[in-house]
Amino acid sequence: MDEKKKVIFSGIQPSGNLTLGNYLGALKNWVKLQDQYDCYYCVVDLHAITVRQEPKELRRRTLEVLAIYLAAGIDPEKNTIFIQSHVPTHAEAAWLLNCYTYTGELGRMTQFKDKSSRYGESVCAGLLNYPVLMASDILIYNADLVPVGKDQKQHLELTRDLAERFNNLYSPTFNIPEPYIPEAGAKIMDLQEPTKKMSKSSDNPNSYILIMDPPEVIRRKISRAVTDSIGVVKYSDEQPGVKNLITILNAITGMTIEEIENKYQGQGYAQFKVDVAEAIVNELEPIQKKVNEILNDKEYIESIYKKGAEKAYYVSSKMLRKMQKKIGFIPVSK
Ligand code: AMP
Ligand code: TRP
């Protein structure tokens, strides 16, 4: 008998142009998981509006992120690929879960603390509640596994706490989802300040590589990446810049850290940087070509997100109804 496949849910916000960090920390791993699992990959536009978005840009990026999913190799026949705002159960279940979440636990989230310190008093309530929406995303599909980068681990822990709280209060309802944080590429660092994570919201374009950056831009950014004066290619916390470039090369080529250190022994950084840049270009160039092809085919892309939303709605409304029933809401019909 066919054993039921375990369920995966993950998403990326269309809040900026996707970076090499998104690609190595998230997307590249999603592709590897699609055969073994029943995967839901979502463009989380409801999350993106927790910071102000220009409508035209949001529209453009939402479709671009979807095209990047497809171009990176996520097969729409095997996976459910969709846009979060097309599936109303996410926001509805998030409201329910909000009523089981303490403001104290939300205020302790590192990402909220970081962002609210930047926006001060005018930080919106959505930013505080954002992890509850993320919990809703995951729990309404009864996901077993959530592949994310390290920065999302705390949000996953909150999701698990909420699932347990609901289960204990009523009766077993949700799976307790596990984070899936693969070692390679789990945290790609900023190229200019390699002690910070590479982020699409950075003000300095030299600090990140975008998935859609042209080859010459990638080469330039890597050649300008901050290293140190030690001059040895070594994976060490004392050399965060070099360590990060080793991580990138390892995540793309699969060469081990020792192999990389040995290859560049006694050579300084010049050739090493050239090779890192070439590895990135070779990986991203074919993806960029496909993204552009997909974006030019509006009908194809629409057919994918429509089909994805239908399937996602069908599956998630069952869980939403279950939650409503346990809470004590009166069903419209049986
Ligand atoms: P976000 O860009 O915050 O929507 O993140 C989307 C996904 O990419 C999440 O799974 C993150 O953990 C992952 N991610 C974002 N930035 C990085 C990075 N610098 N290194 C590794 N993974 C990342
Ligand atoms: N919060 C995630 C991020 O910023 C994106 C996200 C939203 C997500 N919902 C999710 C990731 C559900 C995994 C599962 O990266």
Tab-separated table of C-alpha atoms and ligand atoms in Angstrom:
chain	number	residue	atom	x	y	z
A	1	MET	CA	0.000	0.000	0.000
A	2	ASP	CA	1.127	3.538	-0.714
A	3	GLU	CA	2.146	5.284	2.440
A	4	LYS	CA	0.810	8.820	2.655
A	5	LYS	CA	3.563	11.305	1.906
A	6	LYS	CA	4.566	13.712	4.651
A	7	VAL	CA	3.560	17.324	4.107
A	8	ILE	CA	5.909	20.264	3.637
A	9	PHE	CA	4.955	23.926	3.722
A	10	SER	CA	7.216	26.870	3.032
A	11	GLY	CA	7.041	30.388	1.685
A	12	ILE	CA	9.032	33.440	0.673
A	13	GLN	CA	7.839	37.028	0.954
A	14	PRO	CA	7.683	39.112	-2.219
A	15	SER	CA	8.891	42.069	-0.185
A	16	GLY	CA	12.127	42.616	-2.067
A	17	ASN	CA	14.101	41.059	-4.855
A	18	LEU	CA	15.200	37.566	-3.877
A	19	THR	CA	18.826	37.081	-2.901
A	20	LEU	CA	21.359	34.316	-3.102
A	21	GLY	CA	20.511	33.768	0.595
A	22	ASN	CA	16.899	32.939	-0.308
A	23	TYR	CA	18.119	30.670	-3.056
A	24	LEU	CA	20.703	28.699	-1.070
A	25	GLY	CA	18.910	28.837	2.284
A	26	ALA	CA	15.468	27.964	0.964
A	27	LEU	CA	14.749	27.336	-2.716
A	28	LYS	CA	17.596	25.013	-3.595
A	29	ASN	CA	16.556	22.730	-0.755
A	30	TRP	CA	12.874	22.845	-1.685
A	31	VAL	CA	13.728	21.398	-5.056
A	32	LYS	CA	15.447	18.444	-3.400
A	33	LEU	CA	12.413	17.679	-1.246
A	34	GLN	CA	9.730	17.600	-3.926
A	35	ASP	CA	9.920	13.895	-4.726
A	36	GLN	CA	9.691	12.618	-1.193
A	37	TYR	CA	7.053	14.971	0.181
A	38	ASP	CA	3.684	16.500	-0.571
A	39	CYS	CA	4.878	20.115	-0.847
A	40	TYR	CA	3.039	23.428	-0.603
A	41	TYR	CA	5.196	26.330	-1.747
A	42	CYS	CA	3.588	29.705	-1.294
A	43	VAL	CA	4.377	33.311	-2.234
A	44	VAL	CA	3.473	34.948	1.060
A	45	ASP	CA	2.169	38.336	-0.048
A	46	LEU	CA	0.061	38.822	3.103
A	47	HIS	CA	3.310	38.724	5.064
A	48	ALA	CA	4.941	41.223	2.728
A	49	ILE	CA	2.529	44.040	3.594
A	50	THR	CA	3.722	44.096	7.207
A	51	VAL	CA	6.071	46.702	5.779
A	52	ARG	CA	4.832	49.285	3.277
A	53	GLN	CA	4.836	48.064	-0.336
A	54	GLU	CA	4.371	49.991	-3.549
A	55	PRO	CA	1.364	48.271	-5.231
A	56	LYS	CA	2.931	48.083	-8.673
A	57	GLU	CA	6.178	46.683	-7.314
A	58	LEU	CA	4.337	44.185	-5.120
A	59	ARG	CA	2.477	42.876	-8.158
A	60	ARG	CA	5.663	42.588	-10.179
A	61	ARG	CA	7.605	40.858	-7.430
A	62	THR	CA	4.829	38.434	-6.538
A	63	LEU	CA	4.830	37.075	-10.079
A	64	GLU	CA	8.611	37.131	-10.213
A	65	VAL	CA	8.904	35.068	-7.031
A	66	LEU	CA	6.447	32.561	-8.458
A	67	ALA	CA	8.475	32.419	-11.686
A	68	ILE	CA	11.656	31.925	-9.661
A	69	TYR	CA	10.081	28.950	-7.866
A	70	LEU	CA	9.300	27.375	-11.217
A	71	ALA	CA	12.630	28.267	-12.807
A	72	ALA	CA	14.566	26.892	-9.843
A	73	GLY	CA	13.035	23.526	-10.626
A	74	ILE	CA	9.929	23.242	-8.483
A	75	ASP	CA	7.590	21.131	-10.546
A	76	PRO	CA	3.987	22.412	-10.563
A	77	GLU	CA	2.746	18.907	-11.336
A	78	LYS	CA	4.248	17.464	-8.184
A	79	ASN	CA	3.805	20.434	-5.845
A	80	THR	CA	1.152	22.947	-4.917
A	81	ILE	CA	2.463	26.378	-5.876
A	82	PHE	CA	0.265	29.346	-5.016
A	83	ILE	CA	-0.132	32.930	-3.829
A	84	GLN	CA	-1.147	33.352	-0.187
A	85	SER	CA	-3.769	36.080	-0.708
A	86	HIS	CA	-5.649	33.812	-3.167
A	87	VAL	CA	-6.449	31.426	-0.350
A	88	PRO	CA	-8.570	33.145	2.324
A	89	THR	CA	-8.210	30.352	4.906
A	90	HIS	CA	-4.741	31.619	5.843
A	91	ALA	CA	-5.978	34.933	7.190
A	92	GLU	CA	-9.081	33.394	8.726
A	93	ALA	CA	-7.204	30.738	10.656
A	94	ALA	CA	-4.637	33.357	11.649
A	95	TRP	CA	-7.399	35.333	13.387
A	96	LEU	CA	-8.414	32.266	15.339
A	97	LEU	CA	-4.837	31.502	16.337
A	98	ASN	CA	-4.289	35.136	17.342
A	99	CYS	CA	-6.791	34.572	20.110
A	100	TYR	CA	-4.578	31.813	21.531
A	101	THR	CA	-1.319	33.780	21.309
A	102	TYR	CA	0.113	35.982	24.056
A	103	THR	CA	1.305	39.470	23.131
A	104	GLY	CA	4.294	38.777	25.399
A	105	GLU	CA	5.502	35.872	23.291
A	106	LEU	CA	5.129	37.920	20.102
A	107	GLY	CA	7.043	40.847	21.600
A	108	ARG	CA	9.952	38.502	22.316
A	109	MET	CA	10.464	37.488	18.677
A	110	THR	CA	13.912	38.612	17.532
A	111	GLN	CA	12.744	39.616	14.066
A	112	PHE	CA	10.005	41.808	15.553
A	113	LYS	CA	12.441	43.406	17.963
A	114	ASP	CA	14.864	44.155	15.114
A	115	LYS	CA	12.241	45.616	12.817
A	116	SER	CA	10.359	47.544	15.492
A	117	SER	CA	13.579	49.157	16.663
A	118	ARG	CA	13.946	50.466	13.091
A	119	TYR	CA	10.365	51.785	12.776
A	120	GLY	CA	9.849	52.910	16.382
A	121	GLU	CA	6.350	53.906	17.544
A	122	SER	CA	4.800	53.622	14.107
A	123	VAL	CA	5.401	49.875	13.863
A	124	CYS	CA	2.187	48.259	12.613
A	125	ALA	CA	0.234	45.587	14.487
A	126	GLY	CA	0.675	43.259	11.518
A	127	LEU	CA	4.389	43.109	12.176
A	128	LEU	CA	3.752	41.947	15.727
A	129	ASN	CA	1.186	39.377	14.589
A	130	TYR	CA	3.159	38.158	11.598
A	131	PRO	CA	4.399	34.916	13.262
A	132	VAL	CA	0.772	33.948	13.947
A	133	LEU	CA	-0.022	34.202	10.241
A	134	MET	CA	3.042	32.072	9.595
A	135	ALA	CA	1.781	29.507	12.125
A	136	SER	CA	-1.563	29.528	10.351
A	137	ASP	CA	0.140	28.921	6.966
A	138	ILE	CA	1.822	25.854	8.358
A	139	LEU	CA	-0.895	24.399	10.572
A	140	ILE	CA	-3.827	24.569	8.126
A	141	TYR	CA	-2.003	22.087	5.878
A	142	ASN	CA	-1.028	19.960	8.855
A	143	ALA	CA	2.561	20.253	7.691
A	144	ASP	CA	5.108	17.835	9.116
A	145	LEU	CA	8.176	19.681	7.964
A	146	VAL	CA	9.018	23.326	7.286
A	147	PRO	CA	12.215	23.999	5.326
A	148	VAL	CA	13.517	27.455	6.240
A	149	GLY	CA	16.756	29.287	6.921
A	150	LYS	CA	18.040	29.591	10.482
A	151	ASP	CA	16.480	33.028	10.970
A	152	GLN	CA	12.987	31.463	11.014
A	153	LYS	CA	13.636	28.901	13.737
A	154	GLN	CA	12.101	31.031	16.479
A	155	HIS	CA	8.893	31.485	14.478
A	156	LEU	CA	8.712	27.727	14.028
A	157	GLU	CA	9.029	27.244	17.770
A	158	LEU	CA	6.099	29.573	18.294
A	159	THR	CA	4.114	27.610	15.709
A	160	ARG	CA	4.800	24.420	17.641
A	161	ASP	CA	3.766	26.062	20.922
A	162	LEU	CA	0.508	27.294	19.398
A	163	ALA	CA	-0.275	23.873	17.923
A	164	GLU	CA	0.314	22.228	21.279
A	165	ARG	CA	-1.740	24.841	23.107
A	166	PHE	CA	-4.699	24.306	20.785
A	167	ASN	CA	-4.369	20.521	20.938
A	168	ASN	CA	-4.268	20.554	24.734
A	169	LEU	CA	-7.163	22.956	25.089
A	170	TYR	CA	-9.481	20.991	22.784
A	171	SER	CA	-8.274	17.670	21.412
A	172	PRO	CA	-5.490	16.594	19.041
A	173	THR	CA	-5.955	18.754	15.929
A	174	PHE	CA	-2.566	19.709	14.528
A	175	ASN	CA	0.641	17.872	13.801
A	176	ILE	CA	3.554	19.426	15.626
A	177	PRO	CA	5.687	20.581	12.666
A	178	GLU	CA	9.454	20.218	12.629
A	179	PRO	CA	11.821	22.808	11.220
A	180	TYR	CA	14.061	21.538	8.478
A	181	ILE	CA	17.253	23.559	8.397
A	182	PRO	CA	19.877	21.956	6.191
A	183	GLU	CA	23.496	22.736	7.028
A	184	ALA	CA	24.633	23.873	3.578
A	185	GLY	CA	23.532	27.434	2.928
A	186	ALA	CA	21.467	27.764	6.119
A	187	LYS	CA	22.783	31.256	6.658
A	188	ILE	CA	24.406	33.256	3.899
A	189	MET	CA	25.986	36.425	5.243
A	190	ASP	CA	26.111	40.030	4.055
A	191	LEU	CA	29.052	40.539	1.647
A	192	GLN	CA	30.000	43.877	3.198
A	193	GLU	CA	29.281	43.121	6.856
A	194	PRO	CA	29.732	39.361	7.056
A	195	THR	CA	28.540	39.135	10.641
A	196	LYS	CA	24.982	40.028	9.498
A	197	LYS	CA	22.753	37.795	7.365
A	198	MET	CA	22.440	38.637	3.671
A	199	SER	CA	19.112	40.406	3.343
A	200	LYS	CA	17.079	41.823	0.475
A	201	SER	CA	16.166	44.772	2.683
A	202	SER	CA	19.756	46.010	3.064
A	203	ASP	CA	20.428	49.591	1.867
A	204	ASN	CA	23.719	48.700	0.236
A	205	PRO	CA	23.349	46.681	-3.011
A	206	ASN	CA	26.970	45.498	-2.719
A	207	SER	CA	26.018	43.589	0.408
A	208	TYR	CA	23.828	41.073	-1.416
A	209	ILE	CA	23.604	39.137	-4.655
A	210	LEU	CA	20.182	38.989	-6.224
A	211	ILE	CA	18.982	35.875	-8.001
A	212	MET	CA	18.316	38.142	-10.998
A	213	ASP	CA	21.645	40.058	-10.900
A	214	PRO	CA	23.383	39.983	-14.313
A	215	PRO	CA	26.694	38.031	-14.442
A	216	GLU	CA	28.899	41.135	-14.548
A	217	VAL	CA	27.180	42.510	-11.446
A	218	ILE	CA	27.699	39.207	-9.627
A	219	ARG	CA	31.396	39.221	-10.547
A	220	ARG	CA	31.804	42.799	-9.378
A	221	LYS	CA	30.004	42.262	-6.086
A	222	ILE	CA	32.062	39.162	-5.258
A	223	SER	CA	35.313	40.891	-6.157
A	224	ARG	CA	34.342	43.671	-3.720
A	225	ALA	CA	33.197	41.315	-0.977
A	226	VAL	CA	34.885	42.124	2.325
A	227	THR	CA	37.574	39.629	3.374
A	228	ASP	CA	40.549	40.263	5.685
A	229	SER	CA	44.311	40.705	5.637
A	230	ILE	CA	45.130	37.170	6.779
A	231	GLY	CA	45.309	35.939	3.188
A	232	VAL	CA	44.465	32.275	3.859
A	233	VAL	CA	41.299	30.549	2.582
A	234	LYS	CA	40.165	29.058	5.854
A	235	TYR	CA	36.721	28.347	7.319
A	236	SER	CA	37.102	30.216	10.587
A	237	ASP	CA	35.061	32.614	12.726
A	238	GLU	CA	38.003	34.993	12.711
A	239	GLN	CA	37.532	35.359	8.936
A	240	PRO	CA	33.762	35.801	8.549
A	241	GLY	CA	34.006	37.164	4.995
A	242	VAL	CA	36.085	34.259	3.702
A	243	LYS	CA	33.995	31.803	5.714
A	244	ASN	CA	30.871	33.086	3.974
A	245	LEU	CA	32.406	32.708	0.502
A	246	ILE	CA	33.412	29.140	1.396
A	247	THR	CA	29.832	28.479	2.538
A	248	ILE	CA	28.504	29.771	-0.789
A	249	LEU	CA	30.923	27.640	-2.816
A	250	ASN	CA	30.121	24.586	-0.709
A	251	ALA	CA	26.355	25.076	-1.025
A	252	ILE	CA	26.517	25.510	-4.803
A	253	THR	CA	29.139	22.986	-5.864
A	254	GLY	CA	28.924	20.422	-3.066
A	255	MET	CA	32.741	20.629	-2.625
A	256	THR	CA	33.506	20.044	1.051
A	257	ILE	CA	35.073	22.724	3.230
A	258	GLU	CA	38.358	20.759	3.428
A	259	GLU	CA	38.457	20.350	-0.335
A	260	ILE	CA	37.987	24.088	-0.756
A	261	GLU	CA	40.649	24.976	1.844
A	262	ASN	CA	43.133	22.571	0.235
A	263	LYS	CA	42.478	23.771	-3.292
A	264	TYR	CA	43.378	27.389	-2.457
A	265	GLN	CA	46.254	26.718	-0.081
A	266	GLY	CA	48.999	29.330	-0.429
A	267	GLN	CA	47.103	31.311	-3.098
A	268	GLY	CA	45.545	34.336	-1.399
A	269	TYR	CA	42.012	35.351	-2.349
A	270	ALA	CA	42.085	36.455	-5.988
A	271	GLN	CA	41.508	33.129	-7.776
A	272	PHE	CA	39.210	31.956	-4.987
A	273	LYS	CA	36.934	34.971	-5.497
A	274	VAL	CA	36.916	34.492	-9.262
A	275	ASP	CA	35.865	30.862	-8.795
A	276	VAL	CA	33.140	31.737	-6.293
A	277	ALA	CA	31.736	34.306	-8.730
A	278	GLU	CA	31.825	31.791	-11.622
A	279	ALA	CA	30.047	29.163	-9.528
A	280	ILE	CA	27.270	31.636	-8.730
A	281	VAL	CA	26.973	32.791	-12.342
A	282	ASN	CA	26.796	29.192	-13.617
A	283	GLU	CA	24.099	28.382	-11.112
A	284	LEU	CA	21.961	31.496	-11.625
A	285	GLU	CA	22.260	32.238	-15.341
A	286	PRO	CA	20.040	29.361	-16.549
A	287	ILE	CA	17.490	30.190	-13.851
A	288	GLN	CA	17.367	33.839	-14.922
A	289	LYS	CA	16.736	32.823	-18.519
A	290	LYS	CA	13.842	30.607	-17.481
A	291	VAL	CA	12.365	33.256	-15.183
A	292	ASN	CA	12.179	35.671	-18.097
A	293	GLU	CA	10.593	33.072	-20.349
A	294	ILE	CA	7.986	32.218	-17.722
A	295	LEU	CA	7.172	35.873	-16.998
A	296	ASN	CA	6.518	36.409	-20.686
A	297	ASP	CA	3.938	33.637	-20.685
A	298	LYS	CA	1.152	35.200	-18.625
A	299	GLU	CA	-1.322	32.441	-19.409
A	300	TYR	CA	0.982	29.705	-18.197
A	301	ILE	CA	1.800	31.451	-14.950
A	302	GLU	CA	-1.868	32.201	-14.308
A	303	SER	CA	-2.826	28.583	-14.892
A	304	ILE	CA	-0.245	27.501	-12.299
A	305	TYR	CA	-1.355	29.857	-9.536
A	306	LYS	CA	-5.045	29.231	-10.179
A	307	LYS	CA	-4.659	25.483	-9.938
A	308	GLY	CA	-2.430	25.866	-6.881
A	309	ALA	CA	-4.942	28.100	-5.086
A	310	GLU	CA	-7.804	25.689	-5.732
A	311	LYS	CA	-5.947	22.732	-4.300
A	312	ALA	CA	-4.619	24.763	-1.354
A	313	TYR	CA	-8.098	26.072	-0.557
A	314	TYR	CA	-9.641	22.620	-0.723
A	315	VAL	CA	-7.102	21.139	1.673
A	316	SER	CA	-6.886	24.046	4.114
A	317	SER	CA	-10.627	24.651	4.446
A	318	LYS	CA	-11.024	21.193	5.936
A	319	MET	CA	-8.632	22.116	8.717
A	320	LEU	CA	-10.230	25.533	9.192
A	321	ARG	CA	-13.646	23.898	9.615
A	322	LYS	CA	-12.198	21.506	12.145
A	323	MET	CA	-10.765	24.419	14.140
A	324	GLN	CA	-14.048	26.348	14.014
A	325	LYS	CA	-15.989	23.332	15.207
A	326	LYS	CA	-13.675	22.689	18.135
A	327	ILE	CA	-13.789	26.327	19.190
A	328	GLY	CA	-17.589	26.216	19.249
A	329	PHE	CA	-18.690	28.003	16.105
A	330	ILE	CA	-21.914	26.937	14.472
A	331	PRO	CA	-21.374	25.369	11.058
A	332	VAL	CA	-23.404	26.788	8.174
A	333	SER	CA	-24.213	23.284	7.078
A	334	LYS	CA	-23.134	19.812	8.081
B	1	AMP	P1	12.495	35.973	3.525
B	1	AMP	O1	13.419	36.568	2.530
B	1	AMP	O2	12.713	36.543	4.886
B	1	AMP	O3	11.068	35.898	3.083
B	1	AMP	O4	12.990	34.467	3.655
B	1	AMP	C1	12.588	33.446	2.792
B	1	AMP	C2	13.391	32.207	3.062
B	1	AMP	O5	14.772	32.411	2.740
B	1	AMP	C3	13.379	31.762	4.528
B	1	AMP	O6	13.350	30.354	4.580
B	1	AMP	C4	14.675	32.286	5.066
B	1	AMP	O7	15.130	31.541	6.158
B	1	AMP	C5	15.595	32.136	3.854
B	1	AMP	N1	16.673	33.111	3.908
B	1	AMP	C6	16.557	34.463	3.824
B	1	AMP	N2	17.769	35.061	3.890
B	1	AMP	C7	18.687	34.060	4.040
B	1	AMP	C8	20.108	34.021	4.165
B	1	AMP	N3	20.837	35.126	4.166
B	1	AMP	N4	20.700	32.804	4.289
B	1	AMP	C9	19.975	31.678	4.278
B	1	AMP	N5	18.635	31.647	4.165
B	1	AMP	C10	17.980	32.813	4.042
B	2	TRP	N1	8.289	34.327	7.613
B	2	TRP	C1	9.016	33.700	6.546
B	2	TRP	C2	10.225	34.542	6.178
B	2	TRP	O1	10.246	35.711	6.328
B	2	TRP	C3	8.151	33.482	5.337
B	2	TRP	C4	7.030	32.592	5.683
B	2	TRP	C5	5.733	32.948	5.862
B	2	TRP	C6	7.099	31.190	5.884
B	2	TRP	N2	4.984	31.866	6.149
B	2	TRP	C7	5.781	30.781	6.192
B	2	TRP	C8	8.124	30.266	5.859
B	2	TRP	C9	5.482	29.458	6.480
B	2	TRP	C10	7.827	28.944	6.126
B	2	TRP	C11	6.514	28.539	6.455
B	2	TRP	O2	11.147	33.977	5.688
